[in-house]
Short mmCIF file of C-alpha atoms in Angstrom, two decimals:
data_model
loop_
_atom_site.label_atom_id
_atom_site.label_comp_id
_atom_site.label_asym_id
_atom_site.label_seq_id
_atom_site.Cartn_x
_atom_site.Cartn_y
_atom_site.Cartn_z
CA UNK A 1 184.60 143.40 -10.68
CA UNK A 2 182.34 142.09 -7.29
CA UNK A 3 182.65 145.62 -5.97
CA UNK A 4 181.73 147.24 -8.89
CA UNK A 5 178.93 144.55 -10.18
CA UNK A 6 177.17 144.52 -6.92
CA UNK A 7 176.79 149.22 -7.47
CA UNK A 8 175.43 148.09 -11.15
CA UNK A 9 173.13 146.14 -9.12
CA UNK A 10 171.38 148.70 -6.45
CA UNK A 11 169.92 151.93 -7.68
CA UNK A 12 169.98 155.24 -6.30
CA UNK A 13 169.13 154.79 -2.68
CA UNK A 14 170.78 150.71 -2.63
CA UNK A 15 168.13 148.73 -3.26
CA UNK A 16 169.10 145.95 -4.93
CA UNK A 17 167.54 145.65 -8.83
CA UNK A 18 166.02 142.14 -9.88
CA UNK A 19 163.38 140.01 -8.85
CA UNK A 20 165.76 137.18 -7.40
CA UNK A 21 168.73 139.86 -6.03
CA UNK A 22 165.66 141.39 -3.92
CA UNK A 23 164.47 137.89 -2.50
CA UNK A 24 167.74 137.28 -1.23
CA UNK A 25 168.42 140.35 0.50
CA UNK A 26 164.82 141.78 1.79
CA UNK A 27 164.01 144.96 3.06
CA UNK A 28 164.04 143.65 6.98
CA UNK A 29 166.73 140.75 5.92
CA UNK A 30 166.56 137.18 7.50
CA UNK A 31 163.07 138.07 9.23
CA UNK A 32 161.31 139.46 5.93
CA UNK A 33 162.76 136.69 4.04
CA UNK A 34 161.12 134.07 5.92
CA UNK A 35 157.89 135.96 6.02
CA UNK A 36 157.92 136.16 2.40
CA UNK A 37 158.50 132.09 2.47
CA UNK A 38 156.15 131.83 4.75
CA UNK A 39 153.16 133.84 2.02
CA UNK A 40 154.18 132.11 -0.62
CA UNK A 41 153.47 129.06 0.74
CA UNK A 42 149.92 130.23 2.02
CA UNK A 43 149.22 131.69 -1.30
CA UNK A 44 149.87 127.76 -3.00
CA UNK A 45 147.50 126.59 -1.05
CA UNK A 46 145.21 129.28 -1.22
CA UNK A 47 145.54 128.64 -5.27
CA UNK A 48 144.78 125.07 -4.53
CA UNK A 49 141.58 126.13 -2.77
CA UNK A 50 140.53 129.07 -5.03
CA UNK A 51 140.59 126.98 -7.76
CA UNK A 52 138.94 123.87 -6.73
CA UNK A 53 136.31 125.08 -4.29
CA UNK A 54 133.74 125.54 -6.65
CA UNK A 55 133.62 122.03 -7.96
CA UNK A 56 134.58 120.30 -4.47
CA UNK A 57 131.12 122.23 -2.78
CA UNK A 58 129.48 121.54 -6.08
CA UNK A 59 130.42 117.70 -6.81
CA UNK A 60 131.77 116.63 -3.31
CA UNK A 61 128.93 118.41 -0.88
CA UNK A 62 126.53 118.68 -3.57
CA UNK A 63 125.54 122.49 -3.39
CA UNK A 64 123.27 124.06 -5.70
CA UNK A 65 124.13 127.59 -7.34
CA UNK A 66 122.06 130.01 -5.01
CA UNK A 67 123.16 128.21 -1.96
CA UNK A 68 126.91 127.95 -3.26
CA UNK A 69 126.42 131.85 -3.65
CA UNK A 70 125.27 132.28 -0.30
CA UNK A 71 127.94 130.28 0.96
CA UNK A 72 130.88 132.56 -0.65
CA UNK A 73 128.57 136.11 -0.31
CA UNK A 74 128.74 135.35 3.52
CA UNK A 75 132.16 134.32 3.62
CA UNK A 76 133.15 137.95 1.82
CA UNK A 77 131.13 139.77 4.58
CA UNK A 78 132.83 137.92 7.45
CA UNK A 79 135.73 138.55 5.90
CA UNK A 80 135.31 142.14 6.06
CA UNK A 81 135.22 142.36 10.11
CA UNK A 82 138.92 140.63 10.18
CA UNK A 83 140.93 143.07 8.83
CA UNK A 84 139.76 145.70 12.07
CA UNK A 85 139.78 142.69 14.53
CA UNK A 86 143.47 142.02 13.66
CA UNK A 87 144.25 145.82 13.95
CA UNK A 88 142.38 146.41 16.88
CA UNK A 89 144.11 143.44 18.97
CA UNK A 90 147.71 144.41 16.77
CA UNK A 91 147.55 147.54 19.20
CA UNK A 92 147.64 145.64 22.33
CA UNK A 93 149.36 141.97 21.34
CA UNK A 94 152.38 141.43 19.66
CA UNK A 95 151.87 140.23 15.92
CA UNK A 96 153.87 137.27 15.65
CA UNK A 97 150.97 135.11 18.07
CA UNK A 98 148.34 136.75 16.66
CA UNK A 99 149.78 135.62 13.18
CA UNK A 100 150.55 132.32 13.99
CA UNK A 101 146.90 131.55 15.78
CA UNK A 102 144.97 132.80 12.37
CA UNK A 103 146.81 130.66 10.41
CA UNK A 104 146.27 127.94 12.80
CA UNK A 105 142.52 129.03 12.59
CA UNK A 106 142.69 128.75 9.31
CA UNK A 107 143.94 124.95 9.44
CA UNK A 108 141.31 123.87 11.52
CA UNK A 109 138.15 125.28 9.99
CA UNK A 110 139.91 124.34 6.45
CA UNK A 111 140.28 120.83 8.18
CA UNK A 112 136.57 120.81 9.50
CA UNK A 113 135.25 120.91 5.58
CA UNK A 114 136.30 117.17 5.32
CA UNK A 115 133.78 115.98 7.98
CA UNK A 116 131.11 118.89 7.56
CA UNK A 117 128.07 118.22 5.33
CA UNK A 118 125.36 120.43 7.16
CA UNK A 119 125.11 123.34 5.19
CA UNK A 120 124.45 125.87 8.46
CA UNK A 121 127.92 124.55 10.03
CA UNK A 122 129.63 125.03 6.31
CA UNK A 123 128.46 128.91 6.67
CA UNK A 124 130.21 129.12 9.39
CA UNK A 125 132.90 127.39 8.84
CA UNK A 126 133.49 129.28 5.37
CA UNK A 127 133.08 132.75 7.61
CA UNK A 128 135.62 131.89 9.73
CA UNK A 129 137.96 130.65 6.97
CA UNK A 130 137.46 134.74 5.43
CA UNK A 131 137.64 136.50 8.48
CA UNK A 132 140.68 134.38 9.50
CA UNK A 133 142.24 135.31 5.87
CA UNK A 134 141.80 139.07 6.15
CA UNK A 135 143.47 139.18 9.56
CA UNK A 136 146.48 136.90 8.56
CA UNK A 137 147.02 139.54 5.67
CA UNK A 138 146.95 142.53 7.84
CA UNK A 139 149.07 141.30 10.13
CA UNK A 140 151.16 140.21 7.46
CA UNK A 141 150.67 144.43 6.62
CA UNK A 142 151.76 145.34 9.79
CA UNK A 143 154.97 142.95 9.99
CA UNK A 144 156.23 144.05 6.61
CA UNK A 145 155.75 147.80 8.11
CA UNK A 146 157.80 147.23 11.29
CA UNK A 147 160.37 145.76 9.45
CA UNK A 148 160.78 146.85 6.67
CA UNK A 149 160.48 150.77 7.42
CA UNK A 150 161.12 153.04 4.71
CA UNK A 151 161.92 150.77 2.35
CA UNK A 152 157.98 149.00 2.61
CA UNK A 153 156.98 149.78 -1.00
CA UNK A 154 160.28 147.48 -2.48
CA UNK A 155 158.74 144.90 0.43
CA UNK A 156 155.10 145.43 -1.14
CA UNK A 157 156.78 144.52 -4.63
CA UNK A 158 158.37 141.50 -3.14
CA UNK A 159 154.74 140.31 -1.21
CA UNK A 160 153.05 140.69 -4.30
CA UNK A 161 155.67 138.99 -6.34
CA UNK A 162 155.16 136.01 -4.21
CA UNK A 163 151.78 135.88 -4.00
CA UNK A 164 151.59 135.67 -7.46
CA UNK A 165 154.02 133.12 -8.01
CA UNK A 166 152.24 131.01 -5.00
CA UNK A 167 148.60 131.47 -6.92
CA UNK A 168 150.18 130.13 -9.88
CA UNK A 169 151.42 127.03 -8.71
CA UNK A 170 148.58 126.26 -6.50
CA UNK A 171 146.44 126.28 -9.53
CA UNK A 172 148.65 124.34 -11.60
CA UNK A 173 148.49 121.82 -8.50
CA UNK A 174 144.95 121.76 -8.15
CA UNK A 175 144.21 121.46 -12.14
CA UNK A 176 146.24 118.10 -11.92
CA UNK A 177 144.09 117.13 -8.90
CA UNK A 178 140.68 118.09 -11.14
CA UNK A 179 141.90 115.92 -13.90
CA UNK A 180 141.40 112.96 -11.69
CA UNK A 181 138.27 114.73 -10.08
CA UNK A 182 137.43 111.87 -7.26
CA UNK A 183 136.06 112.62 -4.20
CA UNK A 184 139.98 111.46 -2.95
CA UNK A 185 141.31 113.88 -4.95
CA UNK A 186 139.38 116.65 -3.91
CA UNK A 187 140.60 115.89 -0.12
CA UNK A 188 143.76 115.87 -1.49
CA UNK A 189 143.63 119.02 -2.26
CA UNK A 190 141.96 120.28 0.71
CA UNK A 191 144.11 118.98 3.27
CA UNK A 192 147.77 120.54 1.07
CA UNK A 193 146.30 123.73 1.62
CA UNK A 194 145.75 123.20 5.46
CA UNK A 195 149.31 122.24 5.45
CA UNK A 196 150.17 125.36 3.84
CA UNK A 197 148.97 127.10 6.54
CA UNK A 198 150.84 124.95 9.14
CA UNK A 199 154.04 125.75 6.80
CA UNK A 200 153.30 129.21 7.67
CA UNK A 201 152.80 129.23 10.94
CA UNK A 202 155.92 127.52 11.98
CA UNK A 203 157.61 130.03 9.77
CA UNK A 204 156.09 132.62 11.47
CA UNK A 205 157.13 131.14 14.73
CA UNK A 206 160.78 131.46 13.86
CA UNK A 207 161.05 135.12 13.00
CA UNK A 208 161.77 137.45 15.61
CA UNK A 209 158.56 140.17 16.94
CA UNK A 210 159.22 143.20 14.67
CA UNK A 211 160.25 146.17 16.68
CA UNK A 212 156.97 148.06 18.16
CA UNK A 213 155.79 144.93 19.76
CA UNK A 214 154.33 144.42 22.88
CA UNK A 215 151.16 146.40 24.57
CA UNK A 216 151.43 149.58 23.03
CA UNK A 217 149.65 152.97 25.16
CA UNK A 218 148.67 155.47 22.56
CA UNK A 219 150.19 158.53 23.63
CA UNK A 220 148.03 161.90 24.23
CA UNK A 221 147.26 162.91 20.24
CA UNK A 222 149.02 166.62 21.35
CA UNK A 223 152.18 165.39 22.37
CA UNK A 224 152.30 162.63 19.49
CA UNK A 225 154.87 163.79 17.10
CA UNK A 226 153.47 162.30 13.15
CA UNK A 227 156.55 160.44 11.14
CA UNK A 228 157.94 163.00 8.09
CA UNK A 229 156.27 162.65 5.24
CA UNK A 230 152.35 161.15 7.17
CA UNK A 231 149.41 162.79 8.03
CA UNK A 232 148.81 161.67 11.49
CA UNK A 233 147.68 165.27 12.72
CA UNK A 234 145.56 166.61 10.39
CA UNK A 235 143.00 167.42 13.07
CA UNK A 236 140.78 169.49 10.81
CA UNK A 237 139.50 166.54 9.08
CA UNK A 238 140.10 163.78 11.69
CA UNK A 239 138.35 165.25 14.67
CA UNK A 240 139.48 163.07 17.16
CA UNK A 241 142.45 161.44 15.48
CA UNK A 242 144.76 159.54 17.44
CA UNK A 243 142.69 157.85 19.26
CA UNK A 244 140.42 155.69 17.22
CA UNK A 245 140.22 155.37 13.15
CA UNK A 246 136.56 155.32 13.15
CA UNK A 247 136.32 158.92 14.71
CA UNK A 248 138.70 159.82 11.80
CA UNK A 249 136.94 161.24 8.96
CA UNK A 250 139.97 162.23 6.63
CA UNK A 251 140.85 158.12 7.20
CA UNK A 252 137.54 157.06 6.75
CA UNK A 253 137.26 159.06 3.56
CA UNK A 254 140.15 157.44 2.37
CA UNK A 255 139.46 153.71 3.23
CA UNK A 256 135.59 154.63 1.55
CA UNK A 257 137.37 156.05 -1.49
CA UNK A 258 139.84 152.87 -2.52
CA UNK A 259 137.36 150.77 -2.13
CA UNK A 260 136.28 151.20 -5.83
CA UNK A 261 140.23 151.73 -6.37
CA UNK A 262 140.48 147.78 -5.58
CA UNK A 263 137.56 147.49 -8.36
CA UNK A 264 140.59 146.12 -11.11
CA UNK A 265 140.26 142.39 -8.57
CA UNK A 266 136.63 142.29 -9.60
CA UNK A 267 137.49 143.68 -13.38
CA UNK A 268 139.99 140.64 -13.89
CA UNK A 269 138.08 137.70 -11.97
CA UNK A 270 134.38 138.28 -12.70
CA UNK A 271 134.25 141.17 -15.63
CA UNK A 272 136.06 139.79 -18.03
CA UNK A 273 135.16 136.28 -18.23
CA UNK A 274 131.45 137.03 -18.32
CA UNK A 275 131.60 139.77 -20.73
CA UNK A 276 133.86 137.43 -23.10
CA UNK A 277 131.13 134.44 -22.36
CA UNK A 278 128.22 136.14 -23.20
CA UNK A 279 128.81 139.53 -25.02
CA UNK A 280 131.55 138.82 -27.23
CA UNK A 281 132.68 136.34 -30.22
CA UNK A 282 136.06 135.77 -28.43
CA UNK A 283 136.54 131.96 -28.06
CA UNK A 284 135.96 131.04 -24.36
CA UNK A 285 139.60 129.51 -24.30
CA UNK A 286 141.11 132.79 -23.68
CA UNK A 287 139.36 133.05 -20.30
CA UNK A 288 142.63 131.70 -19.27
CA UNK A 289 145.12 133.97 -20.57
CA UNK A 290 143.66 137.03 -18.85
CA UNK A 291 144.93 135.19 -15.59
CA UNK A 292 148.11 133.79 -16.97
CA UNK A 293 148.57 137.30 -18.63
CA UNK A 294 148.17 138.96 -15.50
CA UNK A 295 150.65 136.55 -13.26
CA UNK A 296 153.32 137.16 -15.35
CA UNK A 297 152.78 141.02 -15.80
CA UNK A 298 153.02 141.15 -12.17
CA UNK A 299 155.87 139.47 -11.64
CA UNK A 300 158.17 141.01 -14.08
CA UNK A 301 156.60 144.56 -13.35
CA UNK A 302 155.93 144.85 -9.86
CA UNK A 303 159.25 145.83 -8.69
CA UNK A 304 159.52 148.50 -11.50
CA UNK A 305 156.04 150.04 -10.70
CA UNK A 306 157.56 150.18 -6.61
CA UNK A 307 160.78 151.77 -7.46
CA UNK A 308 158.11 154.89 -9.24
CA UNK A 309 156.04 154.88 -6.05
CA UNK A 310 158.71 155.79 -3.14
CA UNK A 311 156.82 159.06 -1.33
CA UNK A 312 153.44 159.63 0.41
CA UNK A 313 152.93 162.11 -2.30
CA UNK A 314 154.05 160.01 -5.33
CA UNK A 315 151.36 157.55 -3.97
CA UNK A 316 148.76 159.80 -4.06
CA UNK A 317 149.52 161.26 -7.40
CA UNK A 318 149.68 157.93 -8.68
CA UNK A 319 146.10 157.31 -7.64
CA UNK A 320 145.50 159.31 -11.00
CA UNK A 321 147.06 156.61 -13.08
CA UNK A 322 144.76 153.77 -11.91
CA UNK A 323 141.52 155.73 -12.56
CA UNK A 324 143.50 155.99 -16.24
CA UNK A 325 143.97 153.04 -16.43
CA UNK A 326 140.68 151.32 -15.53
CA UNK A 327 138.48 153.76 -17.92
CA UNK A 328 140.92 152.37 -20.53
CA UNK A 329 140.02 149.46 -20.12
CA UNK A 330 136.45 149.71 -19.55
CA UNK A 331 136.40 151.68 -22.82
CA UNK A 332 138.08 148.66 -24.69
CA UNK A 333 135.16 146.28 -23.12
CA UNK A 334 132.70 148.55 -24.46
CA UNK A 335 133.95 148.15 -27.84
CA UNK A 336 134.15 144.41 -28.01
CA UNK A 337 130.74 143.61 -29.20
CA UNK A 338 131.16 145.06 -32.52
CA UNK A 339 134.03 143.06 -33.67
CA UNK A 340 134.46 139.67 -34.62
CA UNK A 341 136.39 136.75 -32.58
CA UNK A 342 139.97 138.15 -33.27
CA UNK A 343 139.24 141.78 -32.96
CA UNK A 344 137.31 141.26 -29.62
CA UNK A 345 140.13 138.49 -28.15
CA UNK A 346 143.01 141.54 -29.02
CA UNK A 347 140.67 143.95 -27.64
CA UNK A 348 139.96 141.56 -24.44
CA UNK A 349 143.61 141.20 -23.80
CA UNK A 350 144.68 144.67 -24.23
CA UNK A 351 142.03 145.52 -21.44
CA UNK A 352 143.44 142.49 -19.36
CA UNK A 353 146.57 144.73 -19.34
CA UNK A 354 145.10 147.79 -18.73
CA UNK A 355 143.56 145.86 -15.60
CA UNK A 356 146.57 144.61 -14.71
CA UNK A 357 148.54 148.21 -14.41
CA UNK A 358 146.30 149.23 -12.74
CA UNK A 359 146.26 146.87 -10.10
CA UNK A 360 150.28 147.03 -9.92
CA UNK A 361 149.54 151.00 -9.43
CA UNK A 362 146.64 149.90 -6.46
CA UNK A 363 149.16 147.77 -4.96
CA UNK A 364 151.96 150.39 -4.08
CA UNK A 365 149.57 153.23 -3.77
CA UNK A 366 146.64 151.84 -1.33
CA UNK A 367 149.46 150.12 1.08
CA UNK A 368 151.75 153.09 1.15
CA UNK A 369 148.45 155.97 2.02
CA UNK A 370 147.06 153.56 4.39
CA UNK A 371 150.56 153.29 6.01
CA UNK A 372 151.40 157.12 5.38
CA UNK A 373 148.36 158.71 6.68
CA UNK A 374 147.67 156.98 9.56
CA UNK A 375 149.19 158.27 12.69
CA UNK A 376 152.71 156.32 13.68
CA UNK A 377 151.48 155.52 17.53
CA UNK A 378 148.07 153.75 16.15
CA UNK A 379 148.99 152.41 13.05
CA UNK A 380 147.91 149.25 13.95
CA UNK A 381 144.46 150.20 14.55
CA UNK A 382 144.76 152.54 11.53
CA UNK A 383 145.50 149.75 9.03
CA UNK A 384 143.14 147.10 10.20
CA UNK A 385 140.52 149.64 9.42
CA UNK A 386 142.35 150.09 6.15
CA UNK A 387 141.84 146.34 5.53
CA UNK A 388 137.85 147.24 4.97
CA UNK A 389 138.21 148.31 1.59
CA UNK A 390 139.62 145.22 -0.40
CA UNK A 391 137.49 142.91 1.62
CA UNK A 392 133.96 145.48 0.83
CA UNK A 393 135.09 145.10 -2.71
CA UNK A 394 135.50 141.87 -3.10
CA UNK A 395 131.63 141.42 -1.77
CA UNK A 396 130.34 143.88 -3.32
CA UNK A 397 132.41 144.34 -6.57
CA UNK A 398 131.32 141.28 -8.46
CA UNK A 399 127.85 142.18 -7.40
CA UNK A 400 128.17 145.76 -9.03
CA UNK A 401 129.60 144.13 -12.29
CA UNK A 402 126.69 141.47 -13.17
CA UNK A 403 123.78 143.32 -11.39
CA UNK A 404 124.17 146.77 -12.93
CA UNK A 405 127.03 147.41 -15.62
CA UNK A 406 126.88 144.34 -17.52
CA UNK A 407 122.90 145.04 -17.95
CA UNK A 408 123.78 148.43 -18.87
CA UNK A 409 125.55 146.58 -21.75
CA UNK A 410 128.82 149.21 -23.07
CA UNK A 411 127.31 151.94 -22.05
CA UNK A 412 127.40 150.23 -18.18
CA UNK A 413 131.67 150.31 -18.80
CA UNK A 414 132.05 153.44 -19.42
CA UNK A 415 129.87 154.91 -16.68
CA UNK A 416 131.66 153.11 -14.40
CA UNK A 417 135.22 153.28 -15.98
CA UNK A 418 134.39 157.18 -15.42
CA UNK A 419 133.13 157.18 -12.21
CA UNK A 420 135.95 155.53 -10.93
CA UNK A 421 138.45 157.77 -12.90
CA UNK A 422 136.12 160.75 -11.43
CA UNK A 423 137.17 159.05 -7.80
CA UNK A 424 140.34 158.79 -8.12
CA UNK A 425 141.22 161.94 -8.56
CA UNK A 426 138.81 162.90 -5.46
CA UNK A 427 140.95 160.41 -3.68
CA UNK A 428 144.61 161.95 -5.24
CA UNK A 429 143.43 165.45 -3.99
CA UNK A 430 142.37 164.50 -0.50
CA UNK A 431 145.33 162.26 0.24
CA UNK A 432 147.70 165.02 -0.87
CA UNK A 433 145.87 167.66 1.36
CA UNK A 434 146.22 165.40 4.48
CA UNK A 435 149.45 165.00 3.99
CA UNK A 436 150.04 168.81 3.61
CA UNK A 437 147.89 168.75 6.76
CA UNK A 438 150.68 166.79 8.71
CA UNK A 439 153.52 168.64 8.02
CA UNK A 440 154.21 171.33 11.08
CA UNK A 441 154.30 174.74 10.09
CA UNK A 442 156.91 176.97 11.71
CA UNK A 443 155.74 180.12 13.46
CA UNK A 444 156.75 183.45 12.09
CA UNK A 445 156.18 186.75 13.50
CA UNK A 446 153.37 189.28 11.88
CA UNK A 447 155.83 191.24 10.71
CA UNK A 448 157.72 188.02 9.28
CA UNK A 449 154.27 186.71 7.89
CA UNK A 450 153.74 190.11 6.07
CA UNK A 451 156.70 189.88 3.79
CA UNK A 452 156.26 186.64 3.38
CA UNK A 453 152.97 187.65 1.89
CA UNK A 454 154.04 190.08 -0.12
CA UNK A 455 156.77 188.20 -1.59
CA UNK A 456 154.42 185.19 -2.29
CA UNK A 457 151.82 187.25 -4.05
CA UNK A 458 154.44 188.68 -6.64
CA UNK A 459 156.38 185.62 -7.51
CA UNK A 460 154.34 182.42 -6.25
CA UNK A 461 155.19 178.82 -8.01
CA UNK A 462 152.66 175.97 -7.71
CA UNK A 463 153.49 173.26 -5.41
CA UNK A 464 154.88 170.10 -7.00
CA UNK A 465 152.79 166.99 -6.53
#
């Protein structure tokens, strides 16, 4: 019965099925489990602080609105240089220090807030608390990637699995410490995140340095030999590719291109709430549910959505289904001022879940391209640069939703529900030709090439995506 339980169990290539079968045996085993420990204790505290910083810098410090918007707008645009710092020094230092020392960064700037009350030094110390944050996750990127190999989607699943759980509880903690709401409480708070971070790093510490560690020389781009299945020599659109991601077009296309594909983050946090507040008859109580909604979509879903996404070209024709999905629900948002409270709360939560497939979609398909077309001997450097596009969105995605659609009142969704559909499928199409671009050809002789031709050109299929 074991024997034959335990093959019910795996699917088609072994993976084990189930949330809590996967946890316990990782893609990358004892080293991936603690790693994903190790993130779900950084995301409780980083619920804990996402969901009391607001109040602490508005009741605690005493910040008004426009400088408590300054304070988080700079924070998003630091936080957008430390996912190509991380990369950048991931090429030449192993990952595990590098790990450890920004969530040790982290603590101490997080630390700093307690004594701070200059608004100039809380700048700062905010940037630093973002730029520290985009690096730990990148590294976190390129950990999961060394060890986890092939098998980094069901990984990805697992990550996100575990971040969600972790935001979850940290806001359940920090609502209990807002019920008391003293200035006590608030440092309280404060100071479990900063030991969430020390939790982290000492779990960090005892994993082992995933294989390609070390200083690593980028080998000449002509003798570098691109992984099956990546696009690491598609020299046509990269120009010099292999030595730097910023002289690589095709890769800069892509990272400029998923940055609105990360759009469903701004969608779920900022869109929704403020179109319910002040567009709709839906009671403001459901504000809520979009988030619990969306936790426990992700957790039950995630790993389902991964074992779909398994290719380089599977991601990128899945790219498709998040444009879908997003001008769904931007079309169900554009509806929701002509109905009355129950129609528009149905409507509201039917786009929350429209939202929330598409960011399970966006979560296999953006890691797995930014893995897959970056070349294997720079990958580090490939997906720090990668790291732009959440980080851009997040500064510049709530700003697109209140400044321009939500003026534009329905009509705003659906422009932008189509333009992003419009994108995606831009994005889908490149991706798939630079991974066609990576794949050798083998020579043939003319004579060799000339039948081929002619036997193409009376019997040619389309190739599948």
């Amino acid at each position: 019965m074991g024997r034959s339980a335990a093959r019910r169990d795996t699917d088609e290539d072994g993976t084990a099925r189930g949330l809590i079968a996967q946890l316990r045996r990782p893609p990358g085993g004892r080293d991936a489990r603690i790693m994903l420990l190790g993130q779900l204790l950084d995301r409780t505290g980083t619920g804990v602080w996402a969901a009391s910083s607001v109040l602490f810098f508005t009741f605690v410090v005493g910040l008004d609105a426009g400088r408590l918007g300054l304070l988080f707008g700079v924070g998003a645009v630091a936080g957008i240089a430390g996912s190509p710092i991380a990369g950048h020094l991931a090429d030449r230092c192993p990952v595990r220090p590098l790990l450890i020392a920004c969530h040790l960064l982290r603590l101490v700037a997080l630390c700093a807030m307690l004594v701070v009350t200059r608004f100039d030094l809380l700048l700062l110390i905010v940037a630093v608390t973002h730029l520290g944050d985009r690096a730990a996750k990148t590294l976190e990127m390129l950990f999961a990637t060394r060890v986890a190999g092939e098998r980094r989607a069901t990984y990805q699943a697992l990550s996100r699995s575990a971040a969600n759980a972790g935001y979850a509880v940290g806001a359940g903690i920090a609502a209990a410490g807002l019920a008391v709401g003293t200035r006590g409480a608030y440092e309280v708070l404060i100071l479990g995140n900063a030991l969430s971070f020390l939790a982290a790093a000492v779990l960090v510490w005892r994993t082992r340095e995933p294989r390609g560690h070390g200083r690593l020389v980028a080998p000449v781009p002509d003798r570098c030999t691109p992984e099956p299945g990546t696009a690491g020599s598609d020299m046509k659109d990269s120009g010099a590719a292999g030595t730097s991601p910023w002289r690589d077009r095709g890769y800069l296309r892509f990272v400029l291109l998923d940055i609105p594909m990360n759009l469903d983050d701004a969608l779920l946090n900022v869109g929704l709430p403020l179109w319910l507040v002040h567009h709709t008859d839906a009671p403001h109580a459901l504000v809520p549910a979009f988030l619990a909604l969306n936790t426990v979509l992700a957790l039950t879903l995630q790993l389902t959505v991964s074992a779909k996404v398994r290719t380089p070209r599977q991601a990128a024709a899945a790219v498709a289904w998040y444009g879908l999905f997003l001008l769904g629900a931007c079309a169900l948002l554009a509806l929701t001022p002509e109905h009355g409270p129950w129609t528009a709360s149905a409507t509201l939560l039917a786009a929350a879940t429209l939202v929330t497939a598409a960011e399970l979609v966006r979560s296999v398909c953006s890691w797995e391209l930014a893995v897959s077309l970056a070349p294997q001997h720079a990958r580090a450097s490939y997906l720090g640069v990668a790291g732009i596009s959440p980080s851009a969105q997040k500064a510049a995605g709530p700003l697109l939703l209140t400044g321009a659609v939500m003026t534009a009142g329905p009509l705003g969704w659906l422009a932008l529900g189509a333009g992003v559909a419009g994108l995606a499928l831009v994005q889908r199409r490149a991706c798939l030709h630079r991974l066609d671009g990576g794949r050798p050809r083998p020579a043939v002789s003319a004579g060799t090439a000339r039948g081929a031709g002619e036997a193409s050109g009376s019997g040619r299929r389309g190739r599948p995506d």
